[in-house]
Coordinates of C-alpha atoms in Angstrom, one line a residue:
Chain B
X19 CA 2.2 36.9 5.3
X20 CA 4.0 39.3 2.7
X21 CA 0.9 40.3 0.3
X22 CA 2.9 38.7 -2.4
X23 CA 2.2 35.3 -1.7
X24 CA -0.8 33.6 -2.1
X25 CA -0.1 30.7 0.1
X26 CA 2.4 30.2 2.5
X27 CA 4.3 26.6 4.2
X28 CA 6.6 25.5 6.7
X29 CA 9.5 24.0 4.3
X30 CA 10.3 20.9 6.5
X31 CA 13.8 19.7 4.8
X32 CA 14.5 16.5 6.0
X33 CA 17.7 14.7 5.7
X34 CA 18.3 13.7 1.8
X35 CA 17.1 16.6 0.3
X36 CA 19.4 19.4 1.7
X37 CA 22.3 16.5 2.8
X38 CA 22.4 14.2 -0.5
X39 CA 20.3 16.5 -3.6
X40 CA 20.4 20.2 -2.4
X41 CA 19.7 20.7 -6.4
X42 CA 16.3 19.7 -5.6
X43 CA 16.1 22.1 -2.4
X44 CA 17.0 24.7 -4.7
X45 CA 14.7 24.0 -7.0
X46 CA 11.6 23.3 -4.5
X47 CA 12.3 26.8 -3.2
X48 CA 12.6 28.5 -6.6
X49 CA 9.4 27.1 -8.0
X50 CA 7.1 27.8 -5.3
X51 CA 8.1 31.3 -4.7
X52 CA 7.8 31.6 -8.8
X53 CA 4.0 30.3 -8.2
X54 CA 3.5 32.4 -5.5
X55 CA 4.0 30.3 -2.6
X56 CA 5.8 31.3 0.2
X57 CA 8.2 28.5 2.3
X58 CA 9.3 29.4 5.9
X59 CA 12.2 27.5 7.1
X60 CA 11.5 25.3 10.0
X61 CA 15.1 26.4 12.4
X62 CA 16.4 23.0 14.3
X63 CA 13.8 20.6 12.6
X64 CA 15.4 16.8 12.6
X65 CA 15.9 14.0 10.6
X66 CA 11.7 13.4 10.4
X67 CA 12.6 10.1 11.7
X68 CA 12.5 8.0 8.8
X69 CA 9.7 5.8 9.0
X70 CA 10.6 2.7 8.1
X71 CA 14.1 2.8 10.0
X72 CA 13.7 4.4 13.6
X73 CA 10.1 3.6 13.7
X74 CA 11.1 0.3 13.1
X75 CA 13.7 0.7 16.0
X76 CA 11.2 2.1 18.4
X77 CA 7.3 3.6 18.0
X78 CA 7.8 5.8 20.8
X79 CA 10.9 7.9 19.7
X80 CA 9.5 8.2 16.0
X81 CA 5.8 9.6 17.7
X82 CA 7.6 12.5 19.9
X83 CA 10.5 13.2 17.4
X84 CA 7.5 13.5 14.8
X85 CA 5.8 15.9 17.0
X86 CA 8.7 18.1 17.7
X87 CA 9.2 19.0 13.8
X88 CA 5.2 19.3 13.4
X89 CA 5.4 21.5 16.2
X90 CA 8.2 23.8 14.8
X91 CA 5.7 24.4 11.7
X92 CA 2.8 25.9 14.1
X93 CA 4.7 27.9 16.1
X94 CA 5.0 29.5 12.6
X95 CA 1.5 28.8 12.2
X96 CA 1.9 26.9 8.9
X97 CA 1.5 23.2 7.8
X98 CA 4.5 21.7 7.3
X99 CA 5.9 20.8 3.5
X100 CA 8.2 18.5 2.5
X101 CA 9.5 17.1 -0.8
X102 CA 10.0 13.4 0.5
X103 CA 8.0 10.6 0.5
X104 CA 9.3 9.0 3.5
X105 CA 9.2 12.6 6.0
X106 CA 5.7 12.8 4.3
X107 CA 5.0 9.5 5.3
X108 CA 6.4 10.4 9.4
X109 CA 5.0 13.8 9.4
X110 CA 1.0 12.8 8.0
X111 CA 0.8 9.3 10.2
X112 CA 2.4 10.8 13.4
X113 CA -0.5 13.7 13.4
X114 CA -3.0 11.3 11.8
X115 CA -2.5 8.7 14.5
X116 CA -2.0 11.5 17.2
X117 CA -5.0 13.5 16.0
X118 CA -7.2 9.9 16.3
X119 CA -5.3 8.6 20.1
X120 CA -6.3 11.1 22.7
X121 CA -4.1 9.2 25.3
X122 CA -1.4 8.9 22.7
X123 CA -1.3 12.8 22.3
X124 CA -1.7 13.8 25.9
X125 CA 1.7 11.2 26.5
X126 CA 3.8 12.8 23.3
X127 CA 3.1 16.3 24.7
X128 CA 4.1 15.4 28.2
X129 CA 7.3 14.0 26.5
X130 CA 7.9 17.8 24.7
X131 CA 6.8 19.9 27.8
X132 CA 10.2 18.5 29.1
X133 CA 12.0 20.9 26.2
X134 CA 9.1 23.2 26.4
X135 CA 7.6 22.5 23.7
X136 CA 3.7 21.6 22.6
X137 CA 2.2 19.6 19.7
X138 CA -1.6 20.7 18.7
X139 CA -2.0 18.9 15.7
X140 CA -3.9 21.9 14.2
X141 CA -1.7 22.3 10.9
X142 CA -1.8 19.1 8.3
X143 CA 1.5 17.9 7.0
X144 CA 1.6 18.2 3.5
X145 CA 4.0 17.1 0.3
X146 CA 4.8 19.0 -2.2
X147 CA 2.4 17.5 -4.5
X148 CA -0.3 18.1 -2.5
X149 CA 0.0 21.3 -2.4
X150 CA 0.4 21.8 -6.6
X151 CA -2.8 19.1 -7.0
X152 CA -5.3 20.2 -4.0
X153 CA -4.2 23.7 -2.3
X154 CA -3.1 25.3 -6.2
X155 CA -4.5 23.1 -8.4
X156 CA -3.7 22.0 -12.4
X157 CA -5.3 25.1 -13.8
X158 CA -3.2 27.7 -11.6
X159 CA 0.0 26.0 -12.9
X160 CA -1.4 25.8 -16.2
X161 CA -1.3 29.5 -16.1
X162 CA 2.8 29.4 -15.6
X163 CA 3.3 27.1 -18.1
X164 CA 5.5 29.2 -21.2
X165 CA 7.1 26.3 -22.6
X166 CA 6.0 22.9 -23.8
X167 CA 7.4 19.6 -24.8
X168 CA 6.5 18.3 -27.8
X169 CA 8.3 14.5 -27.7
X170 CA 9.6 13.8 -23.8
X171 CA 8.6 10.1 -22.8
X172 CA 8.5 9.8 -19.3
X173 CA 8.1 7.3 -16.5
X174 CA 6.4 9.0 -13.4
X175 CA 7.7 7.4 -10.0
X176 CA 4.9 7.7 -7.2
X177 CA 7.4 6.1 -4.7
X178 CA 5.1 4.3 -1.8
X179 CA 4.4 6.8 1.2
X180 CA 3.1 9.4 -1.0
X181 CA -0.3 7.4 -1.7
X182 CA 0.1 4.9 1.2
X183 CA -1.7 3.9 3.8
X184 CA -4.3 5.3 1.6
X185 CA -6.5 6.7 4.5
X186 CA -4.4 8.8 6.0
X187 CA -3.5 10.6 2.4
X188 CA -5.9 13.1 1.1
X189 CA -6.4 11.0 -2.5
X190 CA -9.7 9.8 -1.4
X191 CA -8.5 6.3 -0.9
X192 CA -6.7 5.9 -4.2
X193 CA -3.5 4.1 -4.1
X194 CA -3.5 1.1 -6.4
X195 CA -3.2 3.8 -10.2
X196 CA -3.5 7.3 -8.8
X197 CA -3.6 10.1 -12.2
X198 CA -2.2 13.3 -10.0
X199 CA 1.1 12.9 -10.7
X200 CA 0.9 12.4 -14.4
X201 CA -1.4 14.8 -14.7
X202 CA 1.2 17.4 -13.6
X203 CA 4.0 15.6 -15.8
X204 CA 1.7 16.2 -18.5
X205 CA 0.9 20.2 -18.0
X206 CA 4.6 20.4 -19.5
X207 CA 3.3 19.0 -23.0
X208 CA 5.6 15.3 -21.6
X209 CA 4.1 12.2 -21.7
X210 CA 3.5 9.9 -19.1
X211 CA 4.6 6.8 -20.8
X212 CA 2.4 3.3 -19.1
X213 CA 5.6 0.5 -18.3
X214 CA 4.8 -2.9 -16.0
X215 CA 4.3 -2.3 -12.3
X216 CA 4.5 1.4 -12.6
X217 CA 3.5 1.5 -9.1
X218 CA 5.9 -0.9 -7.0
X219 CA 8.7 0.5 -4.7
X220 CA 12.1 2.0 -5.5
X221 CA 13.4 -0.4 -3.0
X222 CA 15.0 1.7 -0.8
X223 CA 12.8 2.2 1.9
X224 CA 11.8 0.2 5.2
X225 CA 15.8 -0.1 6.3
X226 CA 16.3 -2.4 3.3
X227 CA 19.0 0.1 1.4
X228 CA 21.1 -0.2 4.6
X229 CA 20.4 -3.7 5.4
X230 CA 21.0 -5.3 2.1
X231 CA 21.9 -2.9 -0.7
X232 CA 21.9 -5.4 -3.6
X233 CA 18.6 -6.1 -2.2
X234 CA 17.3 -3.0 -2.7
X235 CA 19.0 -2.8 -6.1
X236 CA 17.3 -5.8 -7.4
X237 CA 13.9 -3.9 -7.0
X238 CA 15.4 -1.1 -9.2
X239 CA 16.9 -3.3 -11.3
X240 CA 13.2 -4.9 -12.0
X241 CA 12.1 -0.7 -12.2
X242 CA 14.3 0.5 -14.5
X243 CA 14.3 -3.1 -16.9
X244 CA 10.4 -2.0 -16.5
X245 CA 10.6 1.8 -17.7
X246 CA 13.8 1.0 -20.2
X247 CA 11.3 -1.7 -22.1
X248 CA 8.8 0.7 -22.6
X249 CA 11.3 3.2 -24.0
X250 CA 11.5 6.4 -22.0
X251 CA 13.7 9.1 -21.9
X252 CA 13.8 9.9 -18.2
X253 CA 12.6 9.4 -14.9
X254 CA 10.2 11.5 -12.9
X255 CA 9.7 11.0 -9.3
X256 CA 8.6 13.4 -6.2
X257 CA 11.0 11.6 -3.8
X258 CA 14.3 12.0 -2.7
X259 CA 14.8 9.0 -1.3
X260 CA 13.6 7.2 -4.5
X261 CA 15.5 9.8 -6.3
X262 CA 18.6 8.5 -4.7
X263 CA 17.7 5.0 -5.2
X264 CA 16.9 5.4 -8.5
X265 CA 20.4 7.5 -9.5
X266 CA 22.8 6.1 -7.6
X267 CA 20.7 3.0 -7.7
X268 CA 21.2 2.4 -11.6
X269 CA 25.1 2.7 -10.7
X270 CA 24.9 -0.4 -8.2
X271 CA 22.4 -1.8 -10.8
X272 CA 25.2 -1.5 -13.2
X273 CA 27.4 -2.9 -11.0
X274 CA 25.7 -5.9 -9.1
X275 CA 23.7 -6.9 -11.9
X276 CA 25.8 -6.5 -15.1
X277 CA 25.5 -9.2 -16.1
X278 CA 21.4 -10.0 -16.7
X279 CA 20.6 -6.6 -17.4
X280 CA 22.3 -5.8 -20.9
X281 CA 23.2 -2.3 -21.9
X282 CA 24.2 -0.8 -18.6
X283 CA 21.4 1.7 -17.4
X284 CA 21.7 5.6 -17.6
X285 CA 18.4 7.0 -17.8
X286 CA 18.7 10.5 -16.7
X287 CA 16.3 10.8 -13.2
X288 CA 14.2 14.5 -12.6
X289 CA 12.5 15.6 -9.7
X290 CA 9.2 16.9 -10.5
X291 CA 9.6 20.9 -9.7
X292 CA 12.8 20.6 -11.8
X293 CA 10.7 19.6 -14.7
X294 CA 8.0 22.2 -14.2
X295 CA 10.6 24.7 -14.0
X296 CA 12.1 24.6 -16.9
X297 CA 8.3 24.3 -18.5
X298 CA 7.5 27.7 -16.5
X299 CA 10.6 29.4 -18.0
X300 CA 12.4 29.2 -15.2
X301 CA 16.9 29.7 -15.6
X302 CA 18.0 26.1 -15.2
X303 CA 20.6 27.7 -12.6
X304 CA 17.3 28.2 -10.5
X305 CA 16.4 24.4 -10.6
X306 CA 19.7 22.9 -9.8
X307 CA 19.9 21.4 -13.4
X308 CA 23.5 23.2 -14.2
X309 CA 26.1 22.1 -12.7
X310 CA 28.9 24.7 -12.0
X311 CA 31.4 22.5 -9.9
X312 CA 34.5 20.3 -9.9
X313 CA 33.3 18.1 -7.2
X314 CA 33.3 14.6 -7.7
X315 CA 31.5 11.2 -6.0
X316 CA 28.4 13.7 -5.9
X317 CA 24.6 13.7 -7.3
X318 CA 23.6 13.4 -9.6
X319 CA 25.1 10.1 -10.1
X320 CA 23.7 9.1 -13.7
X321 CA 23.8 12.5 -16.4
X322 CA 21.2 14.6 -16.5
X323 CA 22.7 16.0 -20.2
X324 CA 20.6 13.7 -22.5
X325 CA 17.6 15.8 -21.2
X326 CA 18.9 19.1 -21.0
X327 CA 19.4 18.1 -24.6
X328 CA 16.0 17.7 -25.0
X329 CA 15.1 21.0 -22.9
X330 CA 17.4 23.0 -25.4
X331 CA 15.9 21.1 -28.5
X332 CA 12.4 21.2 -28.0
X333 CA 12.4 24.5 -25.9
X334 CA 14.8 26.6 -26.5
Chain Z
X23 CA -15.0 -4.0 11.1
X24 CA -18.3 -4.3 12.5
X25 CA -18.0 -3.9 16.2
X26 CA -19.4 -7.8 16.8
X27 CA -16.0 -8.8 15.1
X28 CA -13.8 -6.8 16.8
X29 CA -15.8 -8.0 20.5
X30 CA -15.2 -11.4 19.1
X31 CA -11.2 -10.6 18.2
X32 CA -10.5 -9.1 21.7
X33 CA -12.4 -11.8 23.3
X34 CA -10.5 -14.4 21.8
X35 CA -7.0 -12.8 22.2
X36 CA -4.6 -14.5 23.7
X37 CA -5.4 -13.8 27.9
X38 CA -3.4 -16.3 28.9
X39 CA -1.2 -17.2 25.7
X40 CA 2.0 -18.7 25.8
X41 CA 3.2 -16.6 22.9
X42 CA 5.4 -13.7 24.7
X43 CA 5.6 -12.1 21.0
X44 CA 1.6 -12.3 20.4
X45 CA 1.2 -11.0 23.4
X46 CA 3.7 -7.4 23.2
X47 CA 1.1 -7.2 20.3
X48 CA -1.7 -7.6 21.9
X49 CA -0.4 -5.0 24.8
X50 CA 0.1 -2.5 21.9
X51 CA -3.0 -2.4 20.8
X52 CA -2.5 -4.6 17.9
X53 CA -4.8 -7.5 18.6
X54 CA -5.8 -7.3 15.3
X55 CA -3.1 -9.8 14.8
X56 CA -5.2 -12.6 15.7
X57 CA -7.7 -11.8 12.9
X58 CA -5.5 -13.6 10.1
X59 CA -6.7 -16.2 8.0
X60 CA -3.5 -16.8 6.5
X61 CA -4.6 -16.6 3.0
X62 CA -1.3 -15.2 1.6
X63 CA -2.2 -11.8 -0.1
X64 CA -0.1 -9.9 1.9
X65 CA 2.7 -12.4 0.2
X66 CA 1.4 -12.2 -2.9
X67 CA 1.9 -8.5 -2.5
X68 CA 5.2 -8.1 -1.4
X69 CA 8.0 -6.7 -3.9
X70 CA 10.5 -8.1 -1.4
X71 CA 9.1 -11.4 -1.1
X72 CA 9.6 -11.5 -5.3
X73 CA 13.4 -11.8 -4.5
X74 CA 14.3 -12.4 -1.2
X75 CA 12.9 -15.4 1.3
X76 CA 10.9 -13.0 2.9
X77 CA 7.6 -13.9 3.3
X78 CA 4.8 -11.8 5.0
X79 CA 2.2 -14.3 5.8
X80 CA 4.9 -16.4 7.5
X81 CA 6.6 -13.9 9.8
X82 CA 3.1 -12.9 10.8
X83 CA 2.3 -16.7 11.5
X84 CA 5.3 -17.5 13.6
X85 CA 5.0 -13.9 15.5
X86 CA 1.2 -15.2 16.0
X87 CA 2.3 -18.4 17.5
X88 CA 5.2 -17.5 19.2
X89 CA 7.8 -18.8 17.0
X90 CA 10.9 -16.3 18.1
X91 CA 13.2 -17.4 15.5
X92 CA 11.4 -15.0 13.8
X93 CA 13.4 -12.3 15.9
X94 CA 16.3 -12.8 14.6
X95 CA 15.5 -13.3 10.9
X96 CA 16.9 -11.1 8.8
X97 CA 14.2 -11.4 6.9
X98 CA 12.1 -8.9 8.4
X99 CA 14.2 -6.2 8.0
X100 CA 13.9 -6.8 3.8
X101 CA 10.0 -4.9 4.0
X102 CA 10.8 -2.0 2.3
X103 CA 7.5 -0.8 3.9
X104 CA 5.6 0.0 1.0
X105 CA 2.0 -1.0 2.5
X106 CA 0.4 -3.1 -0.3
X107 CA 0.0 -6.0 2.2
X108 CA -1.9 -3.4 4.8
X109 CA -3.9 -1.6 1.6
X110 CA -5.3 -5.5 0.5
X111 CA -5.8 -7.1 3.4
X112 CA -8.6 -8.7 3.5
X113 CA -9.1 -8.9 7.1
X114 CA -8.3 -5.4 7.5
X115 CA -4.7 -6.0 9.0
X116 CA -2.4 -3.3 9.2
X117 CA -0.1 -5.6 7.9
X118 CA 2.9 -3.4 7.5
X119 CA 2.3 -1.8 11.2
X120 CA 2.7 -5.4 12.7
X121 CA 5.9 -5.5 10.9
X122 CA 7.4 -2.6 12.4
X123 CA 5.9 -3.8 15.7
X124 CA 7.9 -7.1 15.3
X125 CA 11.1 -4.9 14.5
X126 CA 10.4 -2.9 17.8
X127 CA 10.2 -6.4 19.5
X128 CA 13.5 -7.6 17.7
X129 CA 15.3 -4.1 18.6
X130 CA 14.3 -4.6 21.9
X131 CA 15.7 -8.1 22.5
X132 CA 19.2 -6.9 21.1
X133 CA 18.3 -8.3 17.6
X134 CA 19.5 -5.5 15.2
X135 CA 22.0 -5.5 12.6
X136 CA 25.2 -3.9 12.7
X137 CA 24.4 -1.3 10.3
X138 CA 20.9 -0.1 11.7
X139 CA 22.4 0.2 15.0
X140 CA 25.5 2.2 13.5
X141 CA 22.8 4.2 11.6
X142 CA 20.9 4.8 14.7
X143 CA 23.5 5.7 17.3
X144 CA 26.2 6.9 15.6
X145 CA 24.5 9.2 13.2
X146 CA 20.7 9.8 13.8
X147 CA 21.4 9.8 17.7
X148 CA 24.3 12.1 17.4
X149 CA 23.4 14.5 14.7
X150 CA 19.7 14.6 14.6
X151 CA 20.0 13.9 11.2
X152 CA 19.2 10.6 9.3
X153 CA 21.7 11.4 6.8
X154 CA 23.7 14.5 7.6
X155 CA 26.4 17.0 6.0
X156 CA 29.0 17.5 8.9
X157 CA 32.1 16.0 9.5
X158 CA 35.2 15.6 7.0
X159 CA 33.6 13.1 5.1
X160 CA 30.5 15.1 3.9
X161 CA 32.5 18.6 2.8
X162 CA 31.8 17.7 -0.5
X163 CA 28.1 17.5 0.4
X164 CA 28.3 20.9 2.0
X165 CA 30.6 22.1 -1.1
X166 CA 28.0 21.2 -3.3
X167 CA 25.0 23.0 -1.7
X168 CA 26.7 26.0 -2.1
X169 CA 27.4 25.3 -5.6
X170 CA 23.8 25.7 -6.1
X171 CA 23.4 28.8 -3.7
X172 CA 22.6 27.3 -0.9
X173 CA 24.3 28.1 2.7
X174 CA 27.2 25.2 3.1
X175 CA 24.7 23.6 6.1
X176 CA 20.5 23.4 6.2
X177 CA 18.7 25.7 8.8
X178 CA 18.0 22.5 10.5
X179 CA 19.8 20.9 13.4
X180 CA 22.7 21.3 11.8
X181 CA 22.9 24.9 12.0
X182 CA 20.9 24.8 15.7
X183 CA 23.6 22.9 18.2
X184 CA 21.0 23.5 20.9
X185 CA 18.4 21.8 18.8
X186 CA 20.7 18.7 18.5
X187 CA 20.7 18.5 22.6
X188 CA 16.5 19.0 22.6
X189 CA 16.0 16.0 20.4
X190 CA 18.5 14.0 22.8
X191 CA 17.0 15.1 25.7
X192 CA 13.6 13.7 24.0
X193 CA 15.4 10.5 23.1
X194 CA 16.7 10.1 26.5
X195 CA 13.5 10.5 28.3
X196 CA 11.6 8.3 25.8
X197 CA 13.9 5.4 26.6
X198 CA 15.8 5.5 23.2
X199 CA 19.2 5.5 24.8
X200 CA 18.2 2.7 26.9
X201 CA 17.2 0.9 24.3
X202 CA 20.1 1.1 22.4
X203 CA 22.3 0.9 25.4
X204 CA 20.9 -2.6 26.1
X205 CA 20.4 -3.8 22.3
X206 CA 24.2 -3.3 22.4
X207 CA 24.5 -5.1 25.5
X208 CA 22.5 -8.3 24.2
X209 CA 24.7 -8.3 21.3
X210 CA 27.7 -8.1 22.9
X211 CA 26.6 -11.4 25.4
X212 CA 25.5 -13.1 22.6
X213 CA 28.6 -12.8 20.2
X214 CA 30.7 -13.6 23.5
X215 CA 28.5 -16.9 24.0
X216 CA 29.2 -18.0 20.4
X217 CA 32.6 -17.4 20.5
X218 CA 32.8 -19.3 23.6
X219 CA 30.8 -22.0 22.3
X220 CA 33.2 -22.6 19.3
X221 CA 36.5 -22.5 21.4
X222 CA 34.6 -25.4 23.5

């Protein structure tokens, strides 16, 4: 490890992050070397698989695809981090489950020895989040902080797999109002504003967003009725998954459900390190928040100007 | 669960039951099954279930007593798995698990839709990626990575052909391919059954 950095991680991508939002990548990668944090890539790591879409297709495949990517990370010898919600999900039930089924393990490693490979099961999977709440902790970033908000209302997303099932995440059991995730939003001088079933899924998840799309709409629609009601200026989430489903989301909410929803919806959505960032002082170009291209059909899907408004108004 | 309970629950399981469903359960482990009471929270959980005729108690009722209708019901692909039927159970039911169990079953007997399977074959099998950035369609995908500074393709499978072949060869031996293989097989017997019915 370079003397530099304090702590150092396997960056496991995943598939929506570098595919769908590589402005979050950048920004993931930026902040933690900022905090002193050092993220390995993980070379040939796979889609994680998503947990409620190929495990749902078939257990086995899921366990020893899981394994493969865990195993890339301690080769390195480092956990494995990810930014998403559902690979965090794959990642910390595969090795939980693996790490409490002998049998289970011994069959999944005969399955890798075939590419010559070998799962241990010796380096937790970790998000993101984990690793600013429990490995840093609130004070150390508190120490970055340069710049403060002093009026952003915002609704914190958990999203589902990052508190659930509550025994295999390191929140000592907590999943029905868990605090971590405001509590960071809040270091940046934000506030985490309270709106009706703060808790309840994007809708994307479980193969629902490619089974029925207006189905998974009509759980953001109820979401973002939620979070408009109690009047906040932007969405905060640690997901890119609900990330996706909550940007592109309010453009098929717009669409499908013109009609019951009033005012269409364009609430400007933030991943978390994008939001510390610019607290820390960070160059927006760092974070992914400028765009500097003429591409079009891309993310972010809903404008992200309305808060850089704010950014440049209350800390600039 | 006290260990008297969980004698009792294996004790009980269906040995003998006529339930081919209840019993893939019970062969995974997931005898648990038979420990519902049917009381309902898992429904009265369920953000789906608020919008959609999904309903968790039921799927896990007709599963239980070997209803297979439940198979092909779309319905049980509307979970969006967010576990707050498996956090409240009262029996201790890992609700959501038994979900995904009955999806492996469905899967299995050529019940998946059109979309999953594409999603699964043409894309996660192929690439390695869930959602990937090669091919024609995705430049602007790859375009915008590098808008941000970012190399035009991840260091994940995408840049490592060989690692695309390695999670293949994994998916091969592990009976994915198969599986698919024959999903696609059922399907295709089954849609040339209907159609044959309707002509009669």
């Amino acid at each position: 490890m370079s003397e530099d950095y304090k702590w150092r991680y396997g960056f496991f991508l995943g598939c929506v992050i570098p595919n769908r939002y590589p402005m979050i990548e950048a920004s993931i990668r930026n902040v933690f070397d900022y905090l002193g944090a050092e993220l390995l890539d993980l070379p040939g790591a796979s889609c994680c698989p998503a947990p409620g879409v190929f495990r749902a297709f078939h257990i086995p495949t899921w366990f020893v695809i899981a394994a493969r990517n865990i195993s890339i990370a301690e080769e390195l010898g480092v956990s494995p981090i990810t930014g998403c919600n559902g690979c965090y999900g794959t990642l910390r039930d595969a090795w939980y489950e693996l790490e409490h089924d002998y049998d289970k393990k011994k069959e999944v490693n005969e399955y890798l020895a075939k590419i010559g490979r070998t799962y241990k099961g010796n380096f937790e999977p970790k998000h993101v989040i984990q690793a600013f709440y429990l490995d840093m902790g609130l004070d150390y970033l508190k120490d970055f902080i340069k710049l403060k908000f002093s009026d952003l209302k915002v609704a914190v997303h958990y999203g589902c797999h990052i508190v659930k099932p509550s025994e295999k995440r390191p929140w000592n059991g907590e999943y029905e109002a868990p605090r971590f995730l405001d509590e960071i939003v809040e270091i940046t001088g934000a506030k985490s504003i309270d709106y009706k079933d703060k808790y309840m899924c994007c809708g994307a998840g479980g193969a629902v967003r490619t089974a029925v799309k207006e189905v998974a709409a009509d759980f953001t629609r109820e979401k973002l009725v939620n979070m408009r009601d109690a009047g906040v200026d932007i969405i905060i989430n640690c997901c890119p998954f609900c990330h996706l489903q909550l940007d592109l989301g309010q453009v098929e909410v717009n669409n499908f459900y013109g009609d019951v929803i009033g005012e269409p919806f364009h609430i400007p959505v933030i991943y978390i390190t994008q939001l510390l960032g610019v607290a820390f002082g960070m160059d927006p170009n760092l974070l992914g928040l400028i765009k500097n291209h003429e591409l079009q059909g891309v993310s972010p899907f809903i404008s992200i100007d309305p808060f850089l408004n704010i950014v440049k108004e209350q800390l600039i | 669960m006290s260990e008297n309970v969980e004698k009792y629950i294996k004790r009980k399981v269906y040995k003998s039951t006529s339930s081919r469903i209840a019993q893939k359960f019970v062969d995974a482990g997931l005898e648990k099954i038979r420990a519902c009471i049917n009381c309902g929270t898992c429904t009265g959980s369920c953000p789906s279930g608020r919008r959609t005729a999904y309903r968790t108690r039921s799927a896990i009722r007709r599963a239980l007593t070997g209803d297979e209708s439940v198979l092909k019901d779309i319905d049980i692909w509307l979970c969006s798995t967010c576990y707050y039927c498996y956090e409240r159970c009262p029996r201790d039911i890992p609700v959501t698990d038994m979900i995904i169990k009955l999806r492996n079953i469905a899967v299995e007997e050529g019940y998946i839709l059109d979309s999953h399977f594409g999603l699964a074959n043409d894309i996660f099998y192929a690439t390695g990626h869930g959602v990937p950035a090669t091919g024609e369609n995705n430049k602007k995908w790859r375009d915008l990575r590098e808008s941000y500074g970012l190399p035009p393709l991840p260091p994940t499978v995408h840049s490592y052909p060989e690692a695309v072949k390695e999670c293949q060869e994994l998916m091969n031996a592990v009976g994915f391919r198969k599986l698919l293989d024959n999903a696609a097989k059922l399907k295709e017997e089954r849609a040339q059954a209907a159609k044959k019915d309707k002509e009669e």
